Coordinates of C-alpha atoms in Angstrom, one line a residue:
Chain D
M1 CA -1.2 45.0 17.3
S2 CA -3.2 46.0 20.4
V3 CA -0.9 48.1 22.6
K4 CA 0.5 51.6 21.8
L5 CA 3.9 51.2 23.0
S6 CA 6.9 52.5 21.1
R7 CA 9.4 50.0 20.1
R8 CA 12.1 52.0 22.0
R9 CA 10.1 52.0 25.0
A10 CA 8.9 48.1 24.9
L11 CA 12.4 47.0 24.3
G12 CA 13.6 49.4 27.2
M13 CA 11.1 48.2 29.4
L14 CA 12.2 44.6 28.5
G15 CA 16.0 45.3 29.2
G16 CA 17.0 45.6 25.8
A17 CA 18.7 48.1 23.7
A18 CA 16.5 49.6 21.0
S19 CA 18.7 50.6 18.0
G20 CA 18.4 50.4 14.4
A21 CA 15.5 51.6 12.0
L22 CA 13.9 47.8 11.6
A23 CA 10.3 47.9 12.2
F24 CA 9.7 46.1 15.2
P25 CA 6.2 45.6 16.5
S26 CA 5.1 46.8 20.0
L27 CA 4.2 43.9 22.3
S28 CA 1.0 43.4 24.2
F29 CA 1.4 42.9 28.1
A30 CA 0.7 39.3 27.7
E31 CA 3.1 38.8 25.1
R32 CA 5.7 40.8 27.3
R33 CA 4.8 38.3 30.1
A34 CA 4.9 35.3 28.2
G35 CA 8.5 36.1 26.9
R36 CA 10.4 36.8 23.8
V37 CA 12.3 34.0 21.8
V38 CA 14.8 34.6 18.7
V39 CA 15.6 31.9 16.8
I40 CA 18.7 31.7 14.6
G41 CA 18.3 29.7 11.5
G42 CA 15.3 28.8 9.4
G43 CA 16.3 25.4 8.4
F44 CA 14.5 22.5 9.7
G45 CA 15.4 23.1 13.2
G46 CA 15.1 26.7 13.6
A47 CA 11.7 26.8 11.6
T48 CA 10.2 23.9 13.5
A49 CA 11.1 25.6 17.0
A50 CA 9.8 29.0 16.3
R51 CA 6.7 27.2 14.7
Y52 CA 5.8 24.9 17.9
L53 CA 6.9 27.7 20.2
K54 CA 4.0 29.9 19.0
R55 CA 1.9 26.7 18.7
R56 CA 2.6 25.9 22.2
N57 CA 1.8 29.3 23.6
P58 CA 0.9 31.9 21.1
L59 CA 1.6 34.8 23.5
I60 CA 5.1 34.5 23.2
D61 CA 6.7 36.8 20.8
V62 CA 8.8 34.9 18.2
T63 CA 11.5 36.1 16.1
L64 CA 13.0 33.9 13.4
I65 CA 16.3 35.3 11.9
E66 CA 17.1 33.6 8.2
P67 CA 18.7 35.3 5.6
A68 CA 17.1 33.4 2.5
K69 CA 14.0 34.2 1.7
R70 CA 13.4 30.8 0.3
F71 CA 15.2 27.8 2.5
Y72 CA 16.5 25.2 -0.1
T73 CA 16.8 21.6 1.7
C74 CA 19.7 19.2 1.5
P75 CA 17.4 16.3 2.0
F76 CA 16.0 15.3 -1.3
T77 CA 18.7 17.6 -3.3
N78 CA 20.4 14.0 -4.3
L79 CA 17.0 13.5 -6.1
H80 CA 17.9 16.5 -8.3
F81 CA 21.2 15.0 -9.4
G82 CA 19.3 12.0 -10.4
G83 CA 17.0 14.0 -12.7
L84 CA 14.1 13.1 -10.2
R85 CA 13.0 16.4 -9.0
S86 CA 13.8 20.2 -10.0
F87 CA 15.6 22.5 -7.8
E88 CA 12.7 24.6 -7.2
Q89 CA 10.8 21.8 -5.6
Q90 CA 13.7 21.9 -2.9
G91 CA 12.5 25.4 -1.6
H92 CA 10.3 26.6 1.2
D93 CA 9.1 30.0 1.9
F94 CA 8.3 31.6 5.2
A95 CA 4.9 32.9 4.5
D96 CA 3.3 30.2 6.5
L97 CA 5.4 31.1 9.5
R98 CA 4.3 34.6 9.1
R99 CA 0.9 33.5 8.9
A100 CA 1.3 31.8 12.6
G101 CA 2.2 35.0 14.0
I102 CA 6.2 34.5 14.0
R103 CA 8.5 37.7 12.9
V104 CA 10.6 36.6 10.0
V105 CA 13.4 38.7 9.5
H106 CA 15.5 37.9 6.6
E107 CA 19.0 39.0 7.3
L108 CA 22.0 37.4 9.0
A109 CA 22.5 37.0 12.3
T110 CA 26.0 38.3 13.4
E111 CA 26.6 38.4 17.0
V112 CA 25.0 37.2 20.4
D113 CA 25.4 39.5 23.5
L114 CA 25.5 36.9 26.1
A115 CA 25.3 39.6 28.9
S116 CA 22.3 41.8 27.8
R117 CA 20.7 38.9 25.8
R118 CA 20.2 39.9 22.2
V119 CA 21.2 39.1 18.5
R120 CA 22.4 41.4 16.2
I121 CA 21.7 41.5 12.3
A122 CA 23.9 42.3 9.7
S123 CA 22.1 45.6 9.4
G124 CA 22.9 46.7 12.8
P125 CA 19.8 46.2 14.9
W126 CA 19.5 44.3 17.9
F127 CA 16.7 41.6 19.2
A128 CA 16.4 40.9 22.9
Y129 CA 15.6 37.8 24.0
D130 CA 14.3 35.8 27.1
R131 CA 15.6 32.6 25.3
L132 CA 17.4 32.0 22.6
V133 CA 17.0 29.2 19.8
A134 CA 20.4 28.5 17.6
S135 CA 19.9 26.4 14.4
P136 CA 22.8 27.3 12.6
G137 CA 23.6 24.4 10.6
I138 CA 27.2 23.7 9.7
D139 CA 29.8 25.6 8.4
F140 CA 33.2 24.2 6.4
R141 CA 36.4 24.0 7.8
W142 CA 38.1 25.5 4.8
G143 CA 41.8 24.6 4.4
A144 CA 41.7 21.5 6.6
L145 CA 41.3 19.6 3.7
A146 CA 44.9 21.0 1.6
G147 CA 44.0 22.9 -1.5
Y148 CA 40.3 23.2 -0.9
D149 CA 38.7 26.5 0.2
E150 CA 35.9 28.7 -1.0
A151 CA 37.5 29.5 -4.5
A152 CA 38.2 25.5 -5.1
A153 CA 34.6 25.1 -4.2
Q154 CA 33.4 27.2 -7.4
L155 CA 35.9 24.3 -9.6
A156 CA 35.0 21.6 -7.4
P157 CA 31.8 21.8 -5.9
H158 CA 30.9 20.5 -2.2
A159 CA 26.9 21.2 -2.9
W160 CA 26.5 20.1 1.0
K161 CA 24.5 22.9 1.2
A162 CA 21.7 23.4 -1.2
G163 CA 21.7 26.5 -2.9
A164 CA 24.2 27.6 -5.8
Q165 CA 26.5 24.9 -5.2
T166 CA 23.6 22.2 -5.9
K167 CA 23.2 24.0 -9.5
L168 CA 27.0 24.1 -10.2
L169 CA 27.2 20.3 -9.4
K170 CA 24.2 19.5 -11.5
Q171 CA 25.4 21.8 -14.2
Q172 CA 28.9 19.9 -14.2
L173 CA 27.2 16.3 -14.2
E174 CA 25.1 17.1 -17.3
A175 CA 28.3 18.6 -19.1
M176 CA 30.3 15.8 -18.2
P177 CA 31.4 13.5 -21.3
D178 CA 30.2 9.9 -21.3
G179 CA 32.9 8.0 -20.2
G180 CA 33.9 10.6 -17.5
V181 CA 34.6 9.9 -13.7
F182 CA 32.8 11.6 -11.1
V183 CA 34.7 11.3 -8.2
M184 CA 33.7 12.3 -4.7
S185 CA 35.6 12.9 -1.6
I186 CA 33.8 11.9 1.5
P187 CA 34.9 13.3 5.2
G188 CA 35.2 11.1 8.4
N189 CA 32.7 11.6 11.2
P190 CA 30.9 13.4 12.1
Y191 CA 29.2 15.4 9.3
R192 CA 26.0 16.6 8.0
C193 CA 23.8 13.5 6.7
P194 CA 25.6 10.4 7.3
P195 CA 24.2 8.2 4.4
G196 CA 24.2 11.7 2.0
P197 CA 27.0 10.9 0.2
Y198 CA 26.2 7.3 -0.8
E199 CA 22.5 8.5 -1.7
R200 CA 24.1 10.9 -3.9
A201 CA 26.1 8.4 -5.3
S202 CA 23.2 6.4 -6.1
M203 CA 21.4 9.0 -7.8
V204 CA 24.5 10.3 -10.0
A205 CA 24.5 6.5 -11.0
H206 CA 20.9 6.4 -12.1
Y207 CA 21.8 9.7 -13.9
L208 CA 24.9 8.2 -15.7
K209 CA 23.4 4.8 -16.3
T210 CA 20.3 6.5 -18.2
H211 CA 22.4 9.1 -20.0
K212 CA 26.4 8.1 -19.7
P213 CA 26.4 4.8 -19.2
K214 CA 30.3 4.4 -20.3
S215 CA 30.5 6.7 -16.9
K216 CA 31.9 5.5 -13.8
I217 CA 31.8 6.7 -10.2
L218 CA 34.7 6.8 -7.6
L219 CA 34.0 7.1 -4.0
L220 CA 36.9 8.1 -2.0
D221 CA 36.3 7.8 1.6
A222 CA 38.0 9.2 4.9
K223 CA 36.4 6.1 6.8
D224 CA 36.1 2.2 6.5
A225 CA 32.3 1.9 7.4
F226 CA 29.2 4.1 6.5
S227 CA 25.5 4.4 7.1
K228 CA 23.5 1.6 5.6
Q229 CA 26.6 0.4 4.1
P230 CA 25.4 -3.4 3.2
L231 CA 22.1 -1.8 2.0
F232 CA 23.6 0.4 -0.3
Q233 CA 26.2 -1.9 -1.6
D234 CA 23.5 -4.8 -2.4
A235 CA 21.5 -2.1 -4.3
W236 CA 24.6 -0.9 -6.3
A237 CA 25.5 -4.4 -7.4
K238 CA 22.3 -5.4 -8.3
L239 CA 21.5 -1.8 -10.0
Y240 CA 24.5 -0.2 -11.1
P241 CA 27.0 -3.2 -11.5
G242 CA 30.7 -1.8 -12.2
L243 CA 29.4 1.6 -12.2
I244 CA 30.7 2.9 -8.5
E245 CA 33.7 2.1 -6.8
W246 CA 33.9 2.8 -3.0
V247 CA 37.4 2.9 -1.8
P248 CA 37.7 2.9 2.0
L249 CA 40.6 4.6 4.4
A250 CA 42.3 1.2 4.7
K251 CA 42.6 1.2 1.1
D252 CA 43.7 4.5 0.5
G253 CA 40.6 6.1 0.3
K254 CA 41.3 9.2 2.2
V255 CA 41.7 12.6 0.3
T256 CA 44.4 14.9 1.5
R257 CA 45.1 17.2 -1.2
V258 CA 43.0 18.9 -3.7
D259 CA 43.8 20.6 -6.9
A260 CA 40.3 21.8 -7.9
K261 CA 42.4 23.5 -11.2
N262 CA 43.1 20.2 -12.5
L263 CA 40.2 18.3 -10.8
E264 CA 42.6 16.1 -9.4
V265 CA 42.7 14.7 -5.8
E266 CA 45.6 13.3 -4.0
T267 CA 45.2 10.3 -1.3
E268 CA 47.1 9.6 2.1
F269 CA 49.6 7.4 0.4
G270 CA 50.3 9.6 -2.5
Q271 CA 47.7 8.1 -5.3
K272 CA 46.4 10.4 -7.9
H273 CA 42.9 10.4 -9.0
K274 CA 41.9 12.7 -12.1
A275 CA 38.1 13.6 -12.2
A276 CA 35.8 14.7 -15.2
V277 CA 33.7 15.9 -12.0
L278 CA 34.8 16.5 -8.8
N279 CA 32.8 16.5 -5.5
V280 CA 34.2 17.6 -2.6
V281 CA 32.5 17.1 0.9
P282 CA 34.5 18.9 3.1
P283 CA 35.3 18.5 6.8
Q284 CA 32.5 20.2 8.9
K285 CA 31.9 22.4 12.2
A286 CA 28.9 23.8 13.7
G287 CA 27.5 27.2 11.9
L288 CA 30.2 30.1 12.5
I289 CA 27.6 32.1 14.8
A290 CA 27.7 29.0 17.4
E291 CA 31.5 29.5 17.4
L292 CA 31.1 33.3 17.7
S293 CA 28.9 32.8 20.6
G294 CA 31.0 30.6 22.8
L295 CA 28.7 27.7 22.3
T296 CA 30.9 25.4 20.4
D297 CA 33.6 23.1 22.4
A298 CA 37.1 21.9 21.2
S299 CA 35.4 19.6 18.6
G300 CA 34.0 22.2 16.6
W301 CA 30.4 21.3 17.5
V302 CA 27.9 22.7 20.2
P303 CA 27.4 20.2 23.5
V304 CA 23.9 20.4 24.7
K305 CA 21.8 19.1 27.5
A306 CA 20.2 15.8 26.6
D307 CA 16.6 16.5 27.8
T308 CA 16.1 20.0 26.5
F309 CA 18.9 20.9 24.1
E310 CA 19.9 24.0 26.2
S311 CA 23.7 24.8 25.7
T312 CA 25.8 23.1 28.2
Q313 CA 28.2 26.3 28.1
Q314 CA 25.6 29.1 27.7
P315 CA 22.3 29.3 30.1
G316 CA 19.1 30.4 28.1
I317 CA 20.4 29.4 24.6
H318 CA 19.1 26.0 23.1
V319 CA 20.9 24.6 20.1
V320 CA 19.4 22.3 17.7
G321 CA 20.3 20.4 14.5
D322 CA 23.5 19.9 12.6
A323 CA 25.6 22.2 14.7
T324 CA 25.1 20.2 17.9
N325 CA 27.2 17.2 19.1
A326 CA 23.7 15.2 19.9
A327 CA 25.6 11.9 19.3
P328 CA 24.3 8.9 18.9
M329 CA 21.6 11.2 17.1
P330 CA 23.1 11.7 13.5
K331 CA 23.1 15.2 11.6
S332 CA 19.7 15.0 9.8
G333 CA 16.9 17.1 9.2
F334 CA 14.5 14.6 11.0
C335 CA 16.6 15.0 13.9
A336 CA 16.9 18.8 13.9
N337 CA 13.0 18.9 13.5
S338 CA 12.8 16.4 16.6
Q339 CA 15.2 18.2 18.7
A340 CA 13.5 21.6 17.9
K341 CA 9.9 20.4 19.0
V342 CA 11.6 19.2 22.6
A343 CA 13.6 22.3 22.9
A344 CA 10.1 24.5 22.1
A345 CA 8.5 22.5 24.8
A346 CA 11.1 23.0 27.2
I347 CA 11.3 26.8 26.5
V348 CA 7.7 27.2 26.8
A349 CA 7.5 25.2 30.1
S350 CA 10.7 27.1 31.5
L351 CA 9.0 30.5 30.6
A352 CA 6.0 29.6 32.4
G353 CA 8.2 28.4 35.5
R354 CA 7.4 24.7 34.9
E355 CA 9.8 21.6 34.7
A356 CA 10.6 20.6 31.0
P357 CA 8.5 17.4 30.0
K358 CA 10.5 13.9 29.8
P359 CA 12.0 14.0 25.9
T360 CA 11.4 11.7 23.0
Y361 CA 13.5 12.0 20.2
V362 CA 13.3 10.1 16.8
N363 CA 15.2 10.0 13.3
T364 CA 13.8 8.6 10.3
C365 CA 16.5 8.9 7.3
Y366 CA 15.2 7.4 3.8
S367 CA 17.7 7.1 1.1
L368 CA 16.7 6.7 -2.8
I369 CA 18.8 4.3 -4.4
A370 CA 17.0 4.2 -7.8
P371 CA 13.4 5.6 -8.5
D372 CA 11.3 2.2 -7.0
Y373 CA 14.4 1.4 -4.4
G374 CA 14.2 3.1 -1.1
I375 CA 16.0 2.1 2.4
S376 CA 15.6 3.6 5.7
V377 CA 17.5 3.7 9.2
A378 CA 15.2 4.9 12.3
G379 CA 16.3 5.5 15.7
V380 CA 14.2 6.3 19.1
Y381 CA 16.3 8.4 21.5
T382 CA 16.0 9.6 25.0
A383 CA 17.6 11.3 27.9
A384 CA 19.4 8.8 30.7
D385 CA 21.4 10.0 33.4
G386 CA 22.0 13.4 31.4
K387 CA 23.2 11.5 28.3
L388 CA 21.5 11.1 24.8
V389 CA 21.0 7.5 24.4
E390 CA 19.1 5.4 21.6
V391 CA 16.4 3.4 23.5
P392 CA 17.5 -0.4 23.6
N393 CA 16.4 -2.8 21.2
S394 CA 14.9 0.1 19.1
G395 CA 15.5 1.6 15.5
G396 CA 17.9 0.3 13.1
V397 CA 18.2 -0.4 9.3
S398 CA 15.8 -1.9 6.6
P399 CA 16.1 -5.3 6.3
R400 CA 18.8 -6.9 4.3
Q401 CA 16.8 -9.4 2.6
A402 CA 13.6 -7.9 1.3
S403 CA 11.4 -8.0 -1.4
D404 CA 11.2 -5.5 -4.5
D405 CA 7.9 -4.3 -3.4
F406 CA 9.5 -3.5 0.3
R407 CA 11.9 -1.4 -1.3
K408 CA 9.3 0.1 -3.6
L409 CA 7.1 1.2 -0.6
E410 CA 10.1 2.6 1.1
A411 CA 10.8 4.9 -1.9
R412 CA 7.3 5.8 -1.8
Y413 CA 7.2 6.4 2.0
G414 CA 10.4 8.6 1.5
E415 CA 8.6 10.9 -0.5
G416 CA 5.8 10.9 1.9
W417 CA 8.3 11.8 4.7
Y418 CA 9.5 14.9 2.6
R419 CA 6.1 16.0 1.8
A420 CA 5.1 15.3 5.8
I421 CA 8.5 16.8 7.2
T422 CA 8.7 19.9 5.2
Q423 CA 5.0 21.0 5.6
D424 CA 5.3 20.3 9.3
T425 CA 8.2 22.7 9.1
W426 CA 7.7 25.7 7.0
G427 CA 3.9 24.7 6.4
T428 CA 4.5 24.6 2.5
R429 CA 3.1 21.9 0.3
S430 CA 5.8 20.1 -1.9
Chain V
M1 CA -7.7 30.2 18.6
K2 CA -7.5 27.7 15.7
T3 CA -7.5 24.1 17.1
N4 CA -5.0 22.7 14.9
R5 CA -2.2 24.7 16.1
N6 CA -2.6 24.2 19.5
F7 CA -2.5 20.5 20.3
P8 CA -6.4 19.8 20.4
A9 CA -6.4 16.3 21.5
A10 CA -3.7 17.0 24.5
R11 CA -6.2 19.5 25.9
A12 CA -9.1 17.1 25.4
L13 CA -6.6 14.5 27.4
G14 CA -6.1 16.9 30.0
V15 CA -2.2 16.2 29.5
L16 CA 0.3 19.0 29.6
I17 CA 0.1 21.2 27.1
G18 CA 1.1 25.1 26.5
S19 CA -1.6 27.2 25.8
I20 CA -2.1 29.8 28.3
A21 CA -5.8 28.8 29.4
T22 CA -4.4 25.3 30.1
L23 CA -1.3 26.6 31.9
A24 CA -3.7 28.2 34.4
C25 CA -5.3 25.5 35.3
A26 CA -2.8 22.6 34.7
P27 CA -1.4 20.8 37.7
A28 CA 2.2 21.6 38.9
A29 CA 4.2 19.5 37.1
H30 CA 7.1 17.1 38.0
A31 CA 10.1 17.0 36.5
Q32 CA 10.4 14.7 33.3
Q33 CA 6.6 13.9 33.2
R34 CA 5.4 12.3 29.9
D35 CA 3.6 14.6 27.6
A36 CA 1.6 12.9 24.7
S37 CA 2.1 16.1 22.7
V38 CA 6.1 15.8 23.0
L39 CA 5.8 12.2 22.2
A40 CA 3.5 13.1 19.3
G41 CA 5.6 15.7 17.7
A42 CA 7.8 13.4 16.2
C43 CA 5.3 11.3 14.7
F44 CA 4.1 14.3 12.7
N45 CA 7.4 14.4 10.4
C46 CA 6.1 11.1 8.6
H47 CA 2.2 11.0 9.5
G48 CA 1.8 14.7 8.9
T49 CA 1.4 17.9 11.5
D50 CA -1.4 16.2 14.0
G51 CA -1.3 13.0 12.0
R52 CA -3.0 14.6 8.8
S53 CA -1.0 13.1 6.3
P54 CA -0.2 15.3 3.2
G55 CA 1.6 12.4 1.3
S56 CA 1.9 8.8 0.9
I57 CA 1.8 7.8 4.3
V58 CA -1.0 7.0 6.3
S59 CA -2.9 9.5 8.5
I60 CA -3.1 8.4 12.0
A61 CA -5.5 11.9 13.1
G62 CA -8.9 11.0 14.1
R63 CA -8.7 7.0 14.1
P64 CA -10.4 5.1 16.8
E65 CA -8.4 5.0 20.0
L66 CA -8.4 1.2 20.6
E67 CA -7.3 0.4 16.9
L68 CA -4.4 2.8 17.3
A69 CA -3.4 1.2 20.4
T70 CA -3.7 -2.2 19.0
K71 CA -1.8 -1.5 15.7
L72 CA 1.0 0.4 17.6
K73 CA 1.7 -2.3 20.2
A74 CA 1.3 -5.2 17.2
F75 CA 4.3 -3.5 15.7
K76 CA 6.5 -4.7 18.7
S77 CA 5.8 -8.2 18.1
E78 CA 8.2 -10.5 16.2
P79 CA 7.7 -10.8 13.4
P80 CA 5.6 -7.8 12.9
P81 CA 2.3 -7.7 10.7
A82 CA 2.7 -8.4 7.1
G83 CA 3.6 -5.4 5.4
T84 CA 5.4 -3.6 8.1
T85 CA 8.5 -1.5 6.8
I86 CA 9.6 0.7 9.3
M87 CA 7.0 1.1 12.3
N88 CA 8.4 -2.1 14.1
R89 CA 11.8 -0.5 14.5
I90 CA 10.2 2.9 15.7
A91 CA 7.4 1.3 18.0
R92 CA 10.2 -0.7 19.8
G93 CA 11.6 2.5 21.4
Y94 CA 8.0 3.0 23.3
S95 CA 6.8 1.7 26.4
D96 CA 3.4 0.1 26.0
A97 CA 2.0 3.3 28.1
D98 CA 3.9 5.6 25.5
L99 CA 2.1 4.0 22.7
E100 CA -1.4 4.2 24.9
A101 CA -0.9 8.0 25.4
L102 CA 0.0 8.4 21.4
A103 CA -3.2 6.4 20.7
A104 CA -5.7 8.4 22.6
Y105 CA -3.4 11.7 21.4
F106 CA -4.1 10.9 17.8
S107 CA -7.6 9.6 18.4
G108 CA -8.6 13.0 19.6
I109 CA -7.8 14.9 17.0
K110 CA -10.1 15.5 13.9
A111 CA -9.3 13.6 11.2
A112 CA -9.5 16.3 8.4
S113 CA -7.9 19.8 8.5
A114 CA -11.1 21.8 10.1
A115 CA -9.7 25.2 9.2
P116 CA -7.9 26.7 6.3
R117 CA -4.6 27.5 6.9
A118 CA -4.1 31.1 5.7
K119 CA -6.7 32.8 8.2
V120 CA -4.4 34.0 10.7
K121 CA -2.5 36.7 8.8
G122 CA -2.9 39.9 10.3
D123 CA -5.0 38.9 13.6
G124 CA -5.3 41.2 16.2
K125 CA -4.4 39.2 19.6

């Protein structure tokens, strides 16, 4: 670092309040003029935003705040349940982001001071910003589903954030006796990773078919249709006949009460289902810090401007990823990365006094149904009249009639996608 | 400054990019102007950062511009070229002008990573 300016003085000159004892490298003149950006969250959205801000303008001072020293991705954790990947293969560290010149702080962001534009971390220090990017992911609406709270999740895991919950569900699956029923409670829209529950069912089926062929999977769903539904159902009939039963809302599929101690759920019309392993995907909302910072609306999600992903409620704050209400874009890691790149370009332009470039967003979600059987959905989106729209005639799912080679190729491309996007986001090789 | 971190192709093309050097001489932008580096960003998620794929999906960095443009536009035909899985669905989301800008962008990037990734550590800028 070049300029001998104390942290306190540097922050003072920038209008930030210096407090706490965290090492905070002093800033050069150019860096101060280029601006400071704080990024909350080191997942697909946050890590990408940090990387692409720095890449577009290396003089911008970028701080990434993420508690985890190693970030475990949700995408591809279902392959872990299928026995196709280790848990550690899901982990990505932040060394390459540091090499790119980003200050990575492994703490939880606890407070955003909107008036003086600074973010506080759990141990006390504040980080001042000119622009803030928040990519806080999801939190669960504990209690929205009767009987399902954090304690219940220790008995009936959600495994909808990768980490200890993933390991717990995997252990339970492996300990399950042959002939047991794996029950999954699936929420209504919107939630993180729309095809995720069905890919999970497929991967659990792959494991059970191989190791516990007398077992069954029961999917209790709070909705009547789901992402890539015909493709999943065709594949289940072909690969796992009689193994997976899907109960839609209309057939009393909506779980309204969870008894985690007895591994039992009750549906809307009073049917009870006993599980050997109970996986509850709970109702969701934007990550807590978004709510605390006045970014969410009555829906519990964050409304954003379609062309820049700047908050419609708090100027100077861009929110990307699962926390946003970005419909028709789904809540996916690909979307978060794509939104983060557009937001980074918009922030760099804005700090330099320019207009943001025209946005284009893309989503691609591969789902693996068996080791050689992949399917996908894709979408291309842009902003029109202030709204996010899917480009007409673009996107869509894999064809329903396709050869085995086609499914095999998509399985292979799914793996290629994971390697590409994780390297693009964290700089890691997986 | 390492070229692979600063959208070298975009610079070569003279389209808007964010490095300070370019900012200083960039013409004043109109709102919502096409920026090939923004268009290209989403491609990286499957084809690798800067179009250099680390996995099973084809690399597109450094391929001849005409070849890329022709292939990209062909994905929009019905039926798409044999062997297509997803690119027909994605290519239909772009105008021909967008696809041409993408072809120019990726053709301007060196095919192989020129610099090792670990050298930035401790750089004193």
